[in-house]
XYZ file of C-alpha atoms in Angstrom:
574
model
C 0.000 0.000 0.000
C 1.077 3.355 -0.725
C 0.567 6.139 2.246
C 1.308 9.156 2.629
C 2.768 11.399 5.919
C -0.232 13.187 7.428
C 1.841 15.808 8.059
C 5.688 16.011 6.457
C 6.645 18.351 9.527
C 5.173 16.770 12.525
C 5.103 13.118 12.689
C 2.253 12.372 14.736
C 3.789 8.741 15.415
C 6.928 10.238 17.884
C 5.993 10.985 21.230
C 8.405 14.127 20.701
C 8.934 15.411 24.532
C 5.308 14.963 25.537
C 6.540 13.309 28.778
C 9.662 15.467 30.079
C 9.180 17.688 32.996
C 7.363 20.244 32.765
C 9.830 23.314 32.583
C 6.851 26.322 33.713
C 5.283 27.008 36.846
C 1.260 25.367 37.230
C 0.118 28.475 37.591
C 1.791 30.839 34.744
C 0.932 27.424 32.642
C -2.609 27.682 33.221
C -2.218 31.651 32.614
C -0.404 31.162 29.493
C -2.799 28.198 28.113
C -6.177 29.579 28.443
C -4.683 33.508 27.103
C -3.986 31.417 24.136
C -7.218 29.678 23.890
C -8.988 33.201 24.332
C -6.888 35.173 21.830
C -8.506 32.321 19.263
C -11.657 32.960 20.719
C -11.614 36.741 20.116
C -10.612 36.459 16.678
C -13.659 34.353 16.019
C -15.771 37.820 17.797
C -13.013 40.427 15.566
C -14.332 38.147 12.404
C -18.454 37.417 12.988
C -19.069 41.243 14.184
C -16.895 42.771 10.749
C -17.397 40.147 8.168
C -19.969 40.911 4.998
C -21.154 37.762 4.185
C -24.172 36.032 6.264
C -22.282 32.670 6.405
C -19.762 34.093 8.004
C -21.108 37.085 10.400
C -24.160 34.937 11.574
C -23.892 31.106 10.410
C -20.319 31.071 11.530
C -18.855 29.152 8.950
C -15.152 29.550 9.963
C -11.809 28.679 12.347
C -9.166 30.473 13.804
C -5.952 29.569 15.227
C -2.661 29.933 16.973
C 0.587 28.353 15.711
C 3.903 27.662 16.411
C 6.791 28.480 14.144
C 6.798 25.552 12.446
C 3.106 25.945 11.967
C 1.872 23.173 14.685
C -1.695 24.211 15.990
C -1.452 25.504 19.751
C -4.797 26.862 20.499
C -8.224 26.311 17.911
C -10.936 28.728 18.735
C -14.392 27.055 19.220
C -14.742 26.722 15.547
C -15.327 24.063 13.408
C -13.977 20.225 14.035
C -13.711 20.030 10.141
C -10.368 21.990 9.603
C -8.783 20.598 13.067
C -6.583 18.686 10.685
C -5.873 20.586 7.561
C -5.132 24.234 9.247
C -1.502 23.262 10.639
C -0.745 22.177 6.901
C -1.935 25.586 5.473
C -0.059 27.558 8.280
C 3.253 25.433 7.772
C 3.027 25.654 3.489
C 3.326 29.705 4.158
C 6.054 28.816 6.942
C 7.558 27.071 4.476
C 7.612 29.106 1.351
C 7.912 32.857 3.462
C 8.907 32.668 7.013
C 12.867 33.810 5.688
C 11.427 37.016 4.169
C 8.723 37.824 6.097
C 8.249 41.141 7.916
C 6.068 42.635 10.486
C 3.105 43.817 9.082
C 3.305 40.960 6.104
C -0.020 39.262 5.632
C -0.526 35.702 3.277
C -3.355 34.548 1.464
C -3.947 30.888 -0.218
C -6.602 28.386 -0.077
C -5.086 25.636 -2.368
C -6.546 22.351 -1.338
C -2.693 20.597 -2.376
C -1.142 22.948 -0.114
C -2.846 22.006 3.291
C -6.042 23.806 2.198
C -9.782 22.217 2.369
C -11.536 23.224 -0.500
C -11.390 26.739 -2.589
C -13.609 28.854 -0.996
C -11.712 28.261 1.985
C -9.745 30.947 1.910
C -6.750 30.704 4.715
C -5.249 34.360 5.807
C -2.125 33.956 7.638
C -0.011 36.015 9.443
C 3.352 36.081 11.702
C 3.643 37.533 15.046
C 6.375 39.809 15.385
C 8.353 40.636 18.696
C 11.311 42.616 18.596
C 12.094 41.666 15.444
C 11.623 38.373 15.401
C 8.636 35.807 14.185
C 7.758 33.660 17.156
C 4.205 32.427 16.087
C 1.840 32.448 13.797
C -1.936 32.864 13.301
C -4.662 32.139 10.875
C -8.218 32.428 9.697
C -10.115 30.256 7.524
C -12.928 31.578 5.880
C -15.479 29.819 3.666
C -16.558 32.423 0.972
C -19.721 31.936 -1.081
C -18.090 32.532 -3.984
C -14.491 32.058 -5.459
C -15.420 32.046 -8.800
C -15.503 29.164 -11.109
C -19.015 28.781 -13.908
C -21.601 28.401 -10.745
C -22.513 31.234 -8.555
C -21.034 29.286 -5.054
C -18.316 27.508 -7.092
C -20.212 24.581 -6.399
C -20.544 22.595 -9.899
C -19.847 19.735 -10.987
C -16.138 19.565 -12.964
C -13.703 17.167 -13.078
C -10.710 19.160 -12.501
C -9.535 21.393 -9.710
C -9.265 23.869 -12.477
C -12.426 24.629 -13.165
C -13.186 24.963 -9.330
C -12.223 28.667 -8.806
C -9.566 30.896 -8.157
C -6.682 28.602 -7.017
C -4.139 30.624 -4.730
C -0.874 29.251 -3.921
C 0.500 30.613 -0.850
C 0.886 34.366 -1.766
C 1.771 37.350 -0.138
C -1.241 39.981 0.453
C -0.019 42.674 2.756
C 3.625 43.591 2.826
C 4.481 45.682 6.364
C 1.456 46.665 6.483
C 0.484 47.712 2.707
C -1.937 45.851 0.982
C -0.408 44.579 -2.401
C -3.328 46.426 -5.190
C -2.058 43.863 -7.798
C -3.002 40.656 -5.265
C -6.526 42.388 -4.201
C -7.331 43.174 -7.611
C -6.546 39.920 -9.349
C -9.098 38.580 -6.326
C -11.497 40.180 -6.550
C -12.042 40.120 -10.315
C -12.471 36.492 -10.256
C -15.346 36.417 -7.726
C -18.799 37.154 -8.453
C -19.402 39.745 -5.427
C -16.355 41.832 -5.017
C -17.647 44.774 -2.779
C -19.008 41.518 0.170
C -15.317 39.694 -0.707
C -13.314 42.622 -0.066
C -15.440 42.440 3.301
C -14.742 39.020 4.239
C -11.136 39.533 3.366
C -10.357 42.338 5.460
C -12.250 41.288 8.756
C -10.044 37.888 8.180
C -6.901 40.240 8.159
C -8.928 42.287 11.401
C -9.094 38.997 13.480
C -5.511 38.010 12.718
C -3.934 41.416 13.516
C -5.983 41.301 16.650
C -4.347 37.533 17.580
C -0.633 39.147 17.290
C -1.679 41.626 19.199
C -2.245 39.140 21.731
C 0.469 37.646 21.329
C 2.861 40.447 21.660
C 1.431 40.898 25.009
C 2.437 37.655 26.006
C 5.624 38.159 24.843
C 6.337 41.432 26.310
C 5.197 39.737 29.272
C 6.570 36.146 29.846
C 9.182 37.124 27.284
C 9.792 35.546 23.252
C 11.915 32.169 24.940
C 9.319 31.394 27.355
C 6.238 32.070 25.550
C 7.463 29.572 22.906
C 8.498 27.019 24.995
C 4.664 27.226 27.225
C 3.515 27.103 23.447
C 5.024 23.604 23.186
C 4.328 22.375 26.785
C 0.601 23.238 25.579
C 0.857 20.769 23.119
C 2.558 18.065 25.240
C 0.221 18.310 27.380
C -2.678 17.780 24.912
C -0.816 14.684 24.146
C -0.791 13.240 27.408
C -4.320 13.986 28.084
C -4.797 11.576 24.827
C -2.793 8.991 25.950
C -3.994 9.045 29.302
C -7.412 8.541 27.835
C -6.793 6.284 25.266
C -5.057 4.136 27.698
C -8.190 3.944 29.848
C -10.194 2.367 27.353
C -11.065 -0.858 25.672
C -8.386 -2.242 22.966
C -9.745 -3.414 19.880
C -10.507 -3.353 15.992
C -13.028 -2.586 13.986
C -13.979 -2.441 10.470
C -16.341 -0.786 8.635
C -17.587 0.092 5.219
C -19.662 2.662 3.700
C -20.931 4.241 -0.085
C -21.555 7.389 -0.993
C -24.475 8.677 -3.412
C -22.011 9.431 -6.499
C -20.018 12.528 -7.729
C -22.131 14.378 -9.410
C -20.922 13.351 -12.731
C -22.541 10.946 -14.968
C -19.944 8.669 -16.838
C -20.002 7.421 -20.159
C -22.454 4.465 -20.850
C -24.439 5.040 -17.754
C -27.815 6.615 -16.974
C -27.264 7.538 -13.511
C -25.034 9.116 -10.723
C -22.598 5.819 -9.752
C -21.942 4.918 -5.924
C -18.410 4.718 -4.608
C -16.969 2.696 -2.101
C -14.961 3.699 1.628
C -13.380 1.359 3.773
C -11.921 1.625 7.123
C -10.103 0.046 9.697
C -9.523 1.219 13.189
C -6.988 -0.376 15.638
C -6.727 1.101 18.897
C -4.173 -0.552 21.444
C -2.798 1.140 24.256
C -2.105 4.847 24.185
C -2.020 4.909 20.668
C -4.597 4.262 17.503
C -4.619 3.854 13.586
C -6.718 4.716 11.162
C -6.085 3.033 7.864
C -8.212 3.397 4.430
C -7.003 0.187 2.339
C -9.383 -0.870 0.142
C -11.631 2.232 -0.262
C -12.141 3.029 -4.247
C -9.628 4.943 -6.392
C -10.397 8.679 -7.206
C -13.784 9.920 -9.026
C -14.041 12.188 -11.726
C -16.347 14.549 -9.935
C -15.540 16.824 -6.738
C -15.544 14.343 -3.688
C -12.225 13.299 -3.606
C -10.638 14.056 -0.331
C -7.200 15.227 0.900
C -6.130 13.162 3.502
C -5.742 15.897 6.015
C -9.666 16.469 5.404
C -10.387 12.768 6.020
C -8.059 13.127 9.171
C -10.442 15.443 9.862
C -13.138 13.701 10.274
C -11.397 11.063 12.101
C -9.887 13.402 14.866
C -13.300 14.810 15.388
C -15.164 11.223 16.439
C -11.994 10.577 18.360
C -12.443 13.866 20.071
C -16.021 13.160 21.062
C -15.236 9.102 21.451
C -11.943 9.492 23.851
C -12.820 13.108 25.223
C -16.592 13.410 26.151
C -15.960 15.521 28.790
C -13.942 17.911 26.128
C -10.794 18.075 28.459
C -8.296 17.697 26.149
C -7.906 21.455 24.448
C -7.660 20.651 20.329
C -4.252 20.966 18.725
C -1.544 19.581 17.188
C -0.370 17.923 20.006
C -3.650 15.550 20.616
C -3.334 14.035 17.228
C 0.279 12.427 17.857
C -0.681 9.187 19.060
C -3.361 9.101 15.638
C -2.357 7.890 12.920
C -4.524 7.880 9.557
C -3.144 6.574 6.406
C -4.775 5.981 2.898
C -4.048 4.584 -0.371
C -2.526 7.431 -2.643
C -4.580 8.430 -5.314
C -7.750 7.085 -3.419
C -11.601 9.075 -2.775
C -9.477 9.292 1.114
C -5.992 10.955 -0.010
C -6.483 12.412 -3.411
C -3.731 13.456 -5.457
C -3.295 16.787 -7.819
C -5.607 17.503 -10.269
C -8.198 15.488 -8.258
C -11.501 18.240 -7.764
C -12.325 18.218 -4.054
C -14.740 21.312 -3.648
C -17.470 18.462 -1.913
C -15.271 16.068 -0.166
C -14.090 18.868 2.769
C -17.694 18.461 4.473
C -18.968 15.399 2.709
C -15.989 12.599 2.620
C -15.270 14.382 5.974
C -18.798 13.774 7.434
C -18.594 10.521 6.145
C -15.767 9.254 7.927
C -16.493 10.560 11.003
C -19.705 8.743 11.461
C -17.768 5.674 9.892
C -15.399 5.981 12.841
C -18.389 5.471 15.119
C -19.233 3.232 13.531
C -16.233 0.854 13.352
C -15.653 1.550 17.095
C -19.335 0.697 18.180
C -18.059 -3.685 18.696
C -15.672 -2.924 21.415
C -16.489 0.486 22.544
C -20.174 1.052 22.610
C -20.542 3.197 25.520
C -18.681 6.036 23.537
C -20.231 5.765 20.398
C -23.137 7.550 19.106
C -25.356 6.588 15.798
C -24.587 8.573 12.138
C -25.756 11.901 11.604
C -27.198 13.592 8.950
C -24.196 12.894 7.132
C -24.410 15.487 4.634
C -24.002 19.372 4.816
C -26.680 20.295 2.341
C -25.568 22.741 0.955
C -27.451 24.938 -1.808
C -26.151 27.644 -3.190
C -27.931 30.547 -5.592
C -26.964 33.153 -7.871
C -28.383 35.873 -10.245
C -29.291 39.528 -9.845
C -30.851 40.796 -6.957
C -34.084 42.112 -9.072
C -34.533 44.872 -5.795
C -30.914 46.626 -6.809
C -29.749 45.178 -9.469
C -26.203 43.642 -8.049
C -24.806 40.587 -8.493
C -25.773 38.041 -5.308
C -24.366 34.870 -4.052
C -26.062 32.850 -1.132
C -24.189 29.860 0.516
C -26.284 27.973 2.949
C -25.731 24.411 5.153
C -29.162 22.803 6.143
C -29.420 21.296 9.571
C -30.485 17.835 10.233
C -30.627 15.048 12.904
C -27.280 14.101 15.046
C -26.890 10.551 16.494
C -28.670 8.911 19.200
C -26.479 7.883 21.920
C -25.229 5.663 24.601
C -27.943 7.722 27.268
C -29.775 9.984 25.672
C -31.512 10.747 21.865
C -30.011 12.737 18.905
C -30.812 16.273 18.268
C -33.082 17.686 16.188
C -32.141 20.182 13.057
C -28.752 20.812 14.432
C -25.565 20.995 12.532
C -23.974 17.899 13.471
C -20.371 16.132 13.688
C -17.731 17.649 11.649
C -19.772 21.138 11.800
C -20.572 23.545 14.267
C -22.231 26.248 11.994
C -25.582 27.899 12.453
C -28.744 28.089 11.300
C -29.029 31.909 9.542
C -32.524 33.451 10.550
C -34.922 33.133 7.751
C -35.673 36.923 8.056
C -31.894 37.419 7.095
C -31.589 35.165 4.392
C -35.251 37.058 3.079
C -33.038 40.434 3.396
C -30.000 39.249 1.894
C -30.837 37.970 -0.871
C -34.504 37.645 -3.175
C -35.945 34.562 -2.025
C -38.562 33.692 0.364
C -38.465 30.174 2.383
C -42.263 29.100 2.152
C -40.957 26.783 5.666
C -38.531 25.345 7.309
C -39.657 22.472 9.772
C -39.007 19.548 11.177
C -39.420 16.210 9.462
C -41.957 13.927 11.463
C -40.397 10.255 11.486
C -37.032 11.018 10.330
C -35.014 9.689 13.025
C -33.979 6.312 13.413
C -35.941 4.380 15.939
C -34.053 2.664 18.914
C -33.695 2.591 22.497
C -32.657 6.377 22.021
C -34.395 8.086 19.067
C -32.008 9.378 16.065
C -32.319 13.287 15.616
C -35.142 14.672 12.898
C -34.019 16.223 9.833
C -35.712 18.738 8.395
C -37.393 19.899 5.402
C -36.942 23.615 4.073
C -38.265 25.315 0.692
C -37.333 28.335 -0.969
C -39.302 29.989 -3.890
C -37.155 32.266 -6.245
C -38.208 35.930 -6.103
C -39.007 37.772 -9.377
C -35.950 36.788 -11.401
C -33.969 33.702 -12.707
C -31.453 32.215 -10.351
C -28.476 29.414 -11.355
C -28.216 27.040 -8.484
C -26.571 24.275 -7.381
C -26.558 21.263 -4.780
C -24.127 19.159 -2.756
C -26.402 16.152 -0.583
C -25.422 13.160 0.413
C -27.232 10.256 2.511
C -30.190 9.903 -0.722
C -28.979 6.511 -0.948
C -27.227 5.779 1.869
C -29.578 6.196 4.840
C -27.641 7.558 7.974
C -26.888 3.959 10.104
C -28.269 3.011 13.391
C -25.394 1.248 15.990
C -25.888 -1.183 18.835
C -29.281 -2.609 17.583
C -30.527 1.344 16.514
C -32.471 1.900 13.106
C -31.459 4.089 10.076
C -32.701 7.624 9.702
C -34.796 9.003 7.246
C -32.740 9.677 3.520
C -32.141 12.924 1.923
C -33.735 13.694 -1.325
C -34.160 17.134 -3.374
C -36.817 18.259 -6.104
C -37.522 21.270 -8.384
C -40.969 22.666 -8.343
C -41.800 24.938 -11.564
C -44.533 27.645 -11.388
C -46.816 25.318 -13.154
C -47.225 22.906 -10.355
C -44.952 20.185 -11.852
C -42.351 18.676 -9.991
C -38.821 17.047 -11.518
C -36.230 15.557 -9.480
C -32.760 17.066 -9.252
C -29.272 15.477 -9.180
C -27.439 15.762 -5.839
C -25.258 17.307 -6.804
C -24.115 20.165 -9.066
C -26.112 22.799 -10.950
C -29.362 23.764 -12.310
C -31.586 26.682 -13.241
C -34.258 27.746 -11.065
C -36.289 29.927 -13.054
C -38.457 32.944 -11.190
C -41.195 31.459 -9.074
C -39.633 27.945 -8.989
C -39.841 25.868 -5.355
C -36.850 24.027 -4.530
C -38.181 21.571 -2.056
C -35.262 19.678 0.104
C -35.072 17.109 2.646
C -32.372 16.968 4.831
C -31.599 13.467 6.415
C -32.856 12.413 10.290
C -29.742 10.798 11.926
C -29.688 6.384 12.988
C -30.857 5.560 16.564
C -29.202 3.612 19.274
C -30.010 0.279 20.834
C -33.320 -1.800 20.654
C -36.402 0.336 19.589
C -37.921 -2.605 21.862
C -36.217 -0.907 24.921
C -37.403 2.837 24.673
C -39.221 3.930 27.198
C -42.787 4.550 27.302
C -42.508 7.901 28.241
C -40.397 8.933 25.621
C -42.647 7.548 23.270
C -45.307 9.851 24.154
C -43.076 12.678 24.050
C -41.956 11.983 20.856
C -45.937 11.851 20.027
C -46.661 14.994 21.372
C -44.060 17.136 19.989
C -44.380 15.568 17.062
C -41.160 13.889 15.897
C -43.090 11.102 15.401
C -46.779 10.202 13.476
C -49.420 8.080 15.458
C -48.658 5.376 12.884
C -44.765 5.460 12.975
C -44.811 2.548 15.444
């Protein structure tokens, strides 16, 4: 098998110094830690209250971080689980290419997937903390934009090649001492389809950094450069023991499990419909340590959902979180992923290779194996597993003119469904679940922003698996296009594959997406890609319920009238 590194500069198999003496005081550690954890925090505030977009100043659809200098992840605001993997990659491929020439005031842009990125419209803005002259950390914001250009308002279609995707940015510099390169900004923003709300996004992402250094200059100033970056490190280790520690204190074993997905998007040759493809994983857990491994899971697709395998790392580190961590003691960086270790065939849907288009597989493949990892740990660690989510983002995007001011308009949205059932208690409802953390935008917003109008948005009665604990509900949401003709597109998984049930727990309810035209017919839509939604048109979606857990024999009667009452469940269901 053929495997590649997770990360060339951090090998997350050495337990580096994670058990030497501490060198700091308890108290100045504790200090130090949590002023680190709250610096990431307040970038997250810096971003959501000067950002343009509504996925980023109310849905939240970001991360922001503190790193080392070799670009290892000390403190992770309370972000997103998705890029817990892929940021240190981004940070270290600008460490790598600038950190000789940089200066204070120097700001980098880049967002290439090949390059430790997600997907394009993740748009990473780095920057290097200067004290006295010298760079002793790093920090970074990661940004989903709603549009990055590409043939689909959302840079959502279809394609076959990273190419057609967007705007692809290697790591670049955007701000040099403090000046904004024109030449960078300009080539930007003429390649996205709503400059004036980019430029927005762009330069609270540069806001939040510049208010992380500041942060971090006070530390320094403080504790001094030599022993701020050596508490920076002992926050790591320290991450790492927790891990071990935990791991340690639970069952050995391995699992296996195996899993399709719905398709690509793109309809080969010879065949009539969207084609299923294949993931396979194995989990072996022994000690203080555990492995990941994809052998076996089906080569590369043509269309968009081929993953990076710091994106399916991802995943895995976020079940593991949940799985080993319940409690959530064990503060998220790069030192808690050294006893992982996740490996995948080269050139597979798990670790795809250059040209490979990705632009789905950062929330879907990502999803996916997180719930898999439940899944494969359920036979000999069921009191820490919970049943599949949604397993899908949803995610519909529209574009056209705004007929109320004529501009240009991009909307970006992730529709909530059910999460898990689990070990003690039932799934939520119409939550984003696993790998996100994003939130619902207010329908009266999404009516402001942009010329639609969501006829509802509700939840979907019978949706969640049945079991001893009830799966969450989906939901089901339309939207009818406002006085003009919109170009949309779609990215749903879980129409096929209905989110599992573990320990004895039923599936949840599948997704499934339609087009209703203003003459009352109805046509089904692909799951992914574009279409046209002409003015008046209903697009009518379904997001998934999530799988239950344990015997639907065992639920208690009381439960079962609540669920009547409320209405997550019909008077027939049972």
């Amino acid at each position: 098998m053929i495997t590649k590194a997770l990360s060339p500069w951090s090998d997350l198999t050495v337990n580096s110094d994670a058990h030497r003496d501490r060198l700091t005081d308890p108290v100045t550690f504790e200090v130090v830690k949590n002023t680190l954890y709250k610096a990431a925090e307040e970038m997250k505030i810096v971003l959501a209250k000067t950002a343009y977009s509504p996925i980023l100043k109310v849905a939240g659809d970001y991360s922001c971080g503190i790193f080392d200098t070799q670009g290892n992840m000390v403190a992770q605001g309370p972000d997103l689980p998705i890029h817990l993997g892929s940021m240190p990659d981004a940070v270290a491929a600008v460490i790598n290419k600038f950190a000789h020439s940089a200066v204070e005031g120097d700001v980098f842009i880049h967002n290439d997937p090949y390059f430790g990125g997600s997907h394009l419209p993740d748009v990473n803005v780095i920057a290097p903390a200067f004290y006295q002259g010298r760079i002793f950390g790093w920090t970074c914001v990661r940004a989903h934009w709603p549009d990055i250009g590409s043939a689909t308002p959302g840079s959502y279609g279809a394609v076959t090649e990273i190419y057609g995707e967007g705007l692809r940015m290697p790591p670049i510099r955007l701000y040099h001492a403090g000046e904004i390169d024109p030449n960078v900004e300009d080539l930007i923003l003429a390649n996205v389809r709503t400059p004036d709300e980019r430029m927005g996004d762009l330069r609270a992402q540069v806001a939040a950094n510049h208010r992380a250094c500041q942060r971090l200059v006070s530390l320094a100033s403080k504790y001094g450069v030599d022993v701020l970056a050596r508490i920076m490190q002992e926050v790591m280790d320290y991450s790492e023991s927790l891990m071990r520690l935990m791991l340690s204190e639970l069952p050995d074993g391995e699992g296996v499990f195996e899993d399709f997905c719905d398709g690509d998007g793109i309809i080969e040759d010879g065949e009539d419909e969207d084609m299923t493809f294949t993931i396979r994983m194995r989990v072996l857990k022994a000690g203080d340590t555990l492995e990941v491994d994809f052998e076996g899971s089906d080569p590369a697709v043509s269309g968009p959902i081929n993953a990076p395998l710091s994106v399916t790392a991802s995943g895995v580190y976020c079940s593991l979180k949940m799985i080993v961590d319940p409690n959530s003691l064990i503060p998220p960086n790069s030192g808690a992923w050294r006893p992982i270790r996740v490996t995948a065939p080269a050139g597979s849907v798990v670790n795809a290779q250059f040209p490979s288009p990705v632009v789905y597989a950062n929330h879907e493949i990502s999803h996916r194996v997180a719930d898999m990892t439940f899944g494969a740990m359920a036979g000999f660690m069921p009191d820490n597993v919970m049943a599949c989510s949604q397993g899908t983002s949803g995610i519909i995007t529209l574009g056209g003119v705004d007929p109320r001011n004529g501009q240009h308009y991009v909307s970006y949205e992730t529709i909530k469904g059910g999460m898990g059932a689990r070990p003690n208690k039932d799934g939520i409802n119409v939550v984003a679940a696993g790998i996100s953390n994003t939130m619902n935008t207010p329908i009266e917003i999404l009516e402001l922003s942009f010329p639609v109008r969501i006829d509802y948005y509700e939840i979907t009665p019978d949706s969640g698996g049945r079991g001893k604990y009830r799966g969450g509900c989906g939901s089901r949401r339309a939207w009818t296009i406002v006085d003009h003709d919109a170009r949309a597109a779609v990215c749903l998984e879980r129409t096929k594959s209905p989110p599992f049930g573990v320990c004895g727990g039923e599936a949840g309810a599948q997704a499934s997406i339609a087009l209703k035209l203003a003459d009352g017919s109805i046509r089904p839509l692909l799951t992914k890609g574009g279409f046209n939604a002409p003015a008046g048109a209903q697009i009518l979606l379904e997001v998934p319920g999530a799988g239950g857990y344990g015997d639907a024999s065992e639920r208690d009667s009381q439960a079962r009238a609540r669920d009547l009452r409320d209405g997550y469940v019909s008077a027939d269901s049972d």
